[in-house]
Coordinates of C-alpha atoms in Angstrom, one line a residue:
M492 CA -6.9 -30.1 -18.8
K493 CA -7.8 -26.4 -18.8
R494 CA -5.2 -23.9 -17.6
K495 CA -6.2 -22.4 -14.3
L496 CA -5.8 -18.6 -14.0
V497 CA -6.2 -16.1 -11.3
V498 CA -6.1 -12.6 -12.7
D499 CA -5.1 -9.6 -10.6
V500 CA -6.3 -6.4 -12.3
D501 CA -6.8 -2.6 -11.9
T502 CA -9.5 -2.7 -14.5
G503 CA -9.1 0.0 -17.0
V504 CA -9.7 -0.4 -20.8
D505 CA -6.6 -2.6 -21.3
D506 CA -7.5 -4.9 -18.5
A507 CA -11.0 -5.2 -19.9
Q508 CA -9.5 -6.3 -23.2
A509 CA -7.2 -8.8 -21.5
I510 CA -10.1 -10.3 -19.4
M511 CA -12.3 -10.6 -22.4
L512 CA -9.5 -12.4 -24.3
A513 CA -9.1 -14.9 -21.5
L514 CA -12.9 -15.5 -21.2
A515 CA -13.1 -16.3 -24.9
T516 CA -10.5 -19.0 -24.7
P517 CA -12.1 -22.5 -24.1
T518 CA -8.9 -24.0 -22.7
V519 CA -8.8 -21.5 -19.8
D520 CA -10.6 -21.6 -16.4
I521 CA -10.5 -18.3 -14.6
L522 CA -10.8 -19.3 -10.9
A523 CA -11.0 -15.7 -9.6
I524 CA -10.3 -12.1 -10.4
T525 CA -8.7 -9.9 -7.7
C526 CA -8.9 -6.2 -8.0
T527 CA -6.4 -3.4 -7.0
H528 CA -5.9 0.3 -7.3
G529 CA -4.1 1.6 -10.4
N530 CA -5.7 2.8 -13.6
T531 CA -8.5 4.1 -11.4
S532 CA -9.8 3.8 -7.8
L533 CA -10.3 0.4 -6.2
D534 CA -14.1 0.8 -6.3
N535 CA -14.0 1.7 -10.0
S536 CA -11.7 -1.3 -10.6
C537 CA -14.2 -3.6 -9.0
K538 CA -17.2 -2.1 -10.7
N539 CA -15.4 -2.2 -14.1
T540 CA -14.5 -5.9 -13.6
L541 CA -18.1 -6.7 -12.9
R542 CA -19.2 -4.8 -16.0
V543 CA -16.8 -6.8 -18.2
L544 CA -18.1 -10.1 -16.7
K545 CA -21.7 -9.0 -17.3
V546 CA -21.2 -8.3 -21.0
C547 CA -19.4 -11.6 -21.3
K548 CA -22.2 -13.4 -19.4
R549 CA -19.7 -14.7 -16.8
L550 CA -20.8 -13.1 -13.5
D551 CA -20.3 -16.6 -12.1
I552 CA -16.6 -15.8 -11.8
P553 CA -15.8 -14.6 -8.2
V554 CA -14.4 -11.0 -7.9
Y555 CA -12.5 -10.0 -4.8
R556 CA -11.7 -6.5 -3.5
G557 CA -8.0 -5.9 -2.8
S558 CA -5.7 -3.0 -2.1
S559 CA -6.8 0.6 -2.4
E560 CA -3.4 2.2 -2.2
P561 CA 0.3 1.3 -2.6
L562 CA 2.4 0.0 0.2
L563 CA 4.2 3.4 0.5
G564 CA 4.2 6.6 -1.5
R565 CA 1.5 8.5 -3.2
V566 CA -1.4 7.1 -5.2
F567 CA -1.2 7.2 -9.0
H568 CA -4.1 6.9 -11.4
A569 CA -4.2 6.8 -15.2
C570 CA -7.5 8.8 -15.4
D571 CA -6.3 11.0 -18.3
F572 CA -5.6 7.9 -20.5
H573 CA -8.5 5.5 -19.5
G574 CA -11.0 8.1 -18.3
K575 CA -11.8 9.0 -14.7
D576 CA -13.8 5.8 -14.2
G577 CA -11.2 3.6 -16.0
L578 CA -13.6 2.6 -18.8
G579 CA -13.5 5.7 -20.9
D580 CA -16.2 7.6 -18.9
A581 CA -18.9 5.6 -20.8
P582 CA -21.2 4.7 -17.9
D583 CA -23.8 2.0 -17.9
P584 CA -26.9 2.7 -15.7
N585 CA -27.5 -1.1 -15.6
A586 CA -24.0 -2.0 -14.4
P587 CA -23.7 -4.6 -11.7
G588 CA -23.2 -3.2 -8.1
L589 CA -20.5 -3.8 -5.6
D590 CA -22.8 -6.1 -3.7
L591 CA -21.8 -8.8 -6.1
L592 CA -18.2 -8.8 -4.8
Q593 CA -17.1 -11.7 -2.6
K594 CA -17.0 -11.0 1.1
E595 CA -13.5 -12.5 1.4
G596 CA -10.6 -10.2 0.7
A597 CA -8.5 -10.5 -2.4
I598 CA -5.2 -11.4 -0.7
Q599 CA -6.8 -14.1 1.5
A600 CA -8.6 -15.5 -1.5
L601 CA -5.4 -15.6 -3.6
I602 CA -3.6 -17.6 -0.9
R603 CA -6.6 -19.9 -0.4
I604 CA -7.1 -20.7 -4.1
V605 CA -3.4 -21.4 -4.7
D606 CA -3.4 -23.7 -1.6
Q607 CA -6.4 -25.6 -3.0
N608 CA -4.7 -26.0 -6.4
P609 CA -1.0 -26.5 -5.7
G610 CA 1.2 -26.3 -8.7
Q611 CA -1.7 -25.6 -11.0
V612 CA -2.5 -21.9 -10.9
S613 CA -0.9 -19.3 -13.2
L614 CA -1.2 -15.9 -11.7
V615 CA -1.5 -13.0 -14.2
A616 CA -1.0 -9.5 -12.8
T617 CA -1.9 -6.5 -15.1
G618 CA -1.9 -3.7 -12.5
P619 CA 0.3 -2.5 -9.6
L620 CA 1.6 -5.5 -7.6
T621 CA 0.3 -4.5 -4.2
N622 CA -2.0 -7.5 -3.7
L623 CA 0.8 -9.9 -4.7
A624 CA 3.3 -8.3 -2.4
L625 CA 0.9 -8.5 0.6
A626 CA 0.1 -12.1 -0.2
V627 CA 3.7 -13.2 -0.2
K628 CA 4.2 -11.3 3.1
L629 CA 1.4 -13.3 4.6
D630 CA 2.4 -16.6 3.0
P631 CA 6.1 -16.7 2.1
R632 CA 5.6 -20.2 0.5
L633 CA 3.0 -18.9 -1.9
P634 CA 5.4 -18.6 -4.9
E635 CA 6.5 -22.2 -4.7
K636 CA 2.9 -23.3 -4.8
L637 CA 2.2 -21.4 -8.1
N638 CA 2.6 -22.8 -11.5
S639 CA 3.8 -19.5 -12.9
L640 CA 3.5 -15.7 -12.8
Y641 CA 2.9 -13.4 -15.7
I642 CA 3.3 -9.6 -15.2
M643 CA 2.5 -6.7 -17.4
G644 CA 4.8 -4.0 -16.1
G645 CA 8.3 -2.6 -15.8
N646 CA 10.6 -1.5 -18.6
T647 CA 13.8 -2.9 -20.1
E648 CA 15.4 0.3 -21.6
S649 CA 14.6 2.9 -18.9
R650 CA 11.8 4.3 -21.1
G651 CA 9.2 5.8 -18.9
N652 CA 5.5 6.3 -19.6
T653 CA 4.7 7.8 -16.2
T654 CA 8.0 9.2 -14.9
V655 CA 11.2 9.8 -16.7
C656 CA 12.3 6.2 -16.4
G657 CA 9.3 4.4 -15.0
E658 CA 6.4 2.3 -16.4
F659 CA 3.0 3.0 -14.8
N660 CA 2.3 -0.3 -12.9
F661 CA 5.7 -0.3 -11.3
V662 CA 5.7 3.4 -10.5
A663 CA 2.3 3.1 -8.9
D664 CA 3.8 0.8 -6.2
P665 CA 7.6 0.4 -6.5
E666 CA 8.0 -1.3 -3.2
A667 CA 5.4 -4.0 -4.2
A668 CA 7.2 -4.5 -7.5
Y669 CA 10.5 -4.9 -5.6
I670 CA 9.0 -7.4 -3.2
V671 CA 7.4 -9.5 -6.0
L672 CA 10.5 -9.6 -8.2
N673 CA 12.7 -10.6 -5.3
R674 CA 10.3 -13.0 -3.5
F675 CA 8.5 -14.9 -6.2
S676 CA 10.7 -17.8 -7.2
C677 CA 8.2 -19.5 -9.6
P678 CA 8.6 -19.3 -13.4
T679 CA 8.1 -15.6 -14.0
Y680 CA 7.3 -13.9 -17.4
I681 CA 7.3 -10.1 -17.8
A682 CA 5.6 -8.2 -20.6
G683 CA 7.3 -4.8 -20.3
W684 CA 6.5 -1.4 -21.7
E685 CA 9.0 -1.4 -24.6
F686 CA 8.0 -4.9 -25.6
S687 CA 4.3 -4.0 -25.8
C688 CA 5.1 -1.0 -27.9
R689 CA 7.2 -3.0 -30.3
N690 CA 4.5 -5.6 -30.8
K691 CA 1.7 -3.2 -31.7
L692 CA -1.0 -3.9 -34.3
P693 CA -2.0 -1.3 -36.9
W694 CA -5.0 0.9 -36.2
S695 CA -6.7 -0.6 -39.3
F696 CA -6.9 -3.9 -37.3
C697 CA -8.4 -2.1 -34.4
D698 CA -11.1 -0.7 -36.7
A699 CA -12.0 -4.2 -38.0
W700 CA -11.9 -5.6 -34.5
L701 CA -14.4 -3.1 -33.2
A702 CA -16.6 -3.3 -36.2
Q703 CA -17.9 -6.8 -35.4
D704 CA -21.6 -7.0 -35.0
T705 CA -21.8 -8.2 -31.4
D706 CA -22.6 -6.8 -28.0
K707 CA -19.0 -7.3 -26.9
A708 CA -17.7 -5.3 -29.8
R709 CA -20.2 -2.5 -29.2
F710 CA -19.2 -2.4 -25.5
M711 CA -15.5 -2.3 -26.3
K712 CA -16.0 0.5 -28.9
R713 CA -17.8 2.6 -26.3
I714 CA -15.3 2.2 -23.5
F715 CA -12.2 2.4 -25.9
S716 CA -13.1 5.6 -27.7
H717 CA -11.5 7.9 -25.2
T718 CA -8.3 5.8 -24.9
M719 CA -8.0 5.6 -28.7
K720 CA -8.1 9.4 -29.0
M721 CA -5.5 9.7 -26.2
A722 CA -3.2 7.1 -27.9
Q723 CA -3.0 9.2 -31.0
T724 CA -2.1 12.5 -29.3
E725 CA 1.3 14.1 -29.6
R726 CA 2.1 13.5 -25.9
Y727 CA 1.4 9.8 -26.1
Q728 CA 3.4 9.5 -29.3
K729 CA 6.5 10.8 -27.4
E730 CA 6.1 8.0 -24.9
V731 CA 5.7 5.0 -27.3
V732 CA 8.5 3.1 -28.9
E733 CA 8.8 2.9 -32.7
G734 CA 5.7 4.7 -34.0
S735 CA 1.9 4.5 -33.8
G736 CA -0.3 1.5 -33.5
F737 CA -2.6 -0.5 -31.2
A738 CA -1.0 -1.9 -28.1
S739 CA -3.3 -3.7 -25.7
C740 CA -0.6 -4.0 -23.1
D741 CA -2.3 -6.2 -20.6
S742 CA -3.5 -8.6 -23.3
Y743 CA 0.1 -9.7 -24.0
A744 CA 0.5 -11.0 -20.5
I745 CA -2.8 -12.9 -20.6
A746 CA -2.1 -14.3 -24.1
A747 CA 1.4 -15.6 -22.9
A748 CA -0.3 -17.3 -20.0
I749 CA -2.8 -18.9 -22.2
D750 CA -0.7 -20.1 -25.2
D751 CA 2.9 -21.2 -24.9
S752 CA 3.4 -20.7 -28.7
F753 CA 2.4 -17.0 -28.5
V754 CA 5.8 -15.8 -27.5
T755 CA 8.4 -16.3 -30.2
E756 CA 11.4 -14.6 -28.7
S757 CA 12.4 -14.0 -25.1
E758 CA 15.5 -13.8 -22.8
K759 CA 16.2 -14.8 -19.2
V760 CA 17.8 -12.4 -16.8
A761 CA 17.8 -11.5 -13.1
V762 CA 15.9 -8.3 -12.3
T763 CA 15.1 -6.0 -9.5
V764 CA 13.4 -2.6 -9.0
E765 CA 15.1 0.8 -8.2
L766 CA 13.5 2.3 -5.1
E767 CA 15.7 5.3 -4.2
G768 CA 16.7 7.1 -7.4
T769 CA 15.5 10.7 -7.9
N770 CA 14.6 10.0 -11.6
T771 CA 14.6 6.2 -11.6
R772 CA 12.3 5.2 -8.7
G773 CA 10.1 2.3 -10.0
M774 CA 12.4 1.5 -12.9
M775 CA 13.0 -2.2 -13.5
V776 CA 16.7 -3.1 -13.5
L777 CA 18.1 -5.9 -15.6
D778 CA 21.3 -7.5 -14.3
Y779 CA 23.1 -8.6 -17.4
M780 CA 26.5 -8.5 -15.5
E781 CA 25.1 -10.8 -12.8
L782 CA 26.3 -8.4 -10.1
L783 CA 23.1 -9.0 -8.0
K784 CA 24.1 -12.7 -7.6
K785 CA 20.5 -13.8 -7.8
K786 CA 19.6 -17.4 -8.5
H787 CA 16.2 -16.6 -9.9
T788 CA 15.9 -15.2 -13.3
V789 CA 12.7 -14.0 -15.1
T790 CA 11.7 -14.4 -18.7
I791 CA 11.5 -11.1 -20.5
L792 CA 9.1 -11.3 -23.5
K793 CA 10.5 -9.8 -26.7
K794 CA 8.5 -10.9 -29.7
V795 CA 5.1 -12.6 -30.2
D796 CA 3.1 -14.2 -33.0
L797 CA 1.1 -11.2 -34.1
D798 CA -1.2 -13.3 -36.4
R799 CA -2.0 -15.4 -33.4
F800 CA -2.6 -12.3 -31.3
K801 CA -5.0 -10.9 -33.9
D802 CA -7.0 -14.2 -33.9
M803 CA -7.2 -14.1 -30.1
L804 CA -8.4 -10.5 -30.0
M805 CA -10.9 -11.0 -32.8
S806 CA -12.4 -14.1 -31.0
S807 CA -12.6 -12.1 -27.7
L808 CA -15.4 -9.9 -29.2
K809 CA -17.4 -12.5 -31.0

């Protein structure tokens, strides 16, 4: 039986890589893609998702429009890193239009799809968690009907990449991250910032990955050029953990949802999100002392099978 995924994205370059990885996996059935604000505006996120599906010849997958802003606070975008449009400012005049979006909203679609497939859907969230927070507010029983939840976001050692102590996806909507980590009781797996950095691939792999003679590889090379340059700047090198390399952050969460053997080391711990700290708002908090008295723990990813990851990424552009 194929694994059923719903993917919630803020499609920038890293989300595009993750979506393409999932689409290239024959054991996976993507039931829907829901879009949110984050790396770029909601409209761009939707357009970018459709562009990815077009190059992969999978415009049959329904795409839904979700939240355009966080629950509270100001809007964050990652335009300096992913380009103003989220895909490296490499426009395509023949890109699909927003008329291809489903009329149903993302939050309603998420609730409906999980209801229709109880216990079967793995939800993968690679952007701010606004859609998920609103969904659980509308349907408090949603988490118990999910098979599992995979999140790219948060941090485990208070290393920030957006604020002093905050990872981008959680900082972009701290209240949503707080709600999700405190309301979702299904098996939950988190691919955090430091984990992604420590499981980087060498840039030499990236060169070989992009050198494949396919339309997908040429598309990825165009949209990834800006981000590759940014990832090798002095500013970015101060943010990352343990040196340079290729970290497709969102792809780790997708790969974990696809293949149980991908994760080789993890730990279980209760977590929450700081909402009030001057320097720590949006930071994920790990409760090793069990002071929060929470029954639900999440699985924090620590190490992965990098050879398996290379194979999955290579296959995604074939």
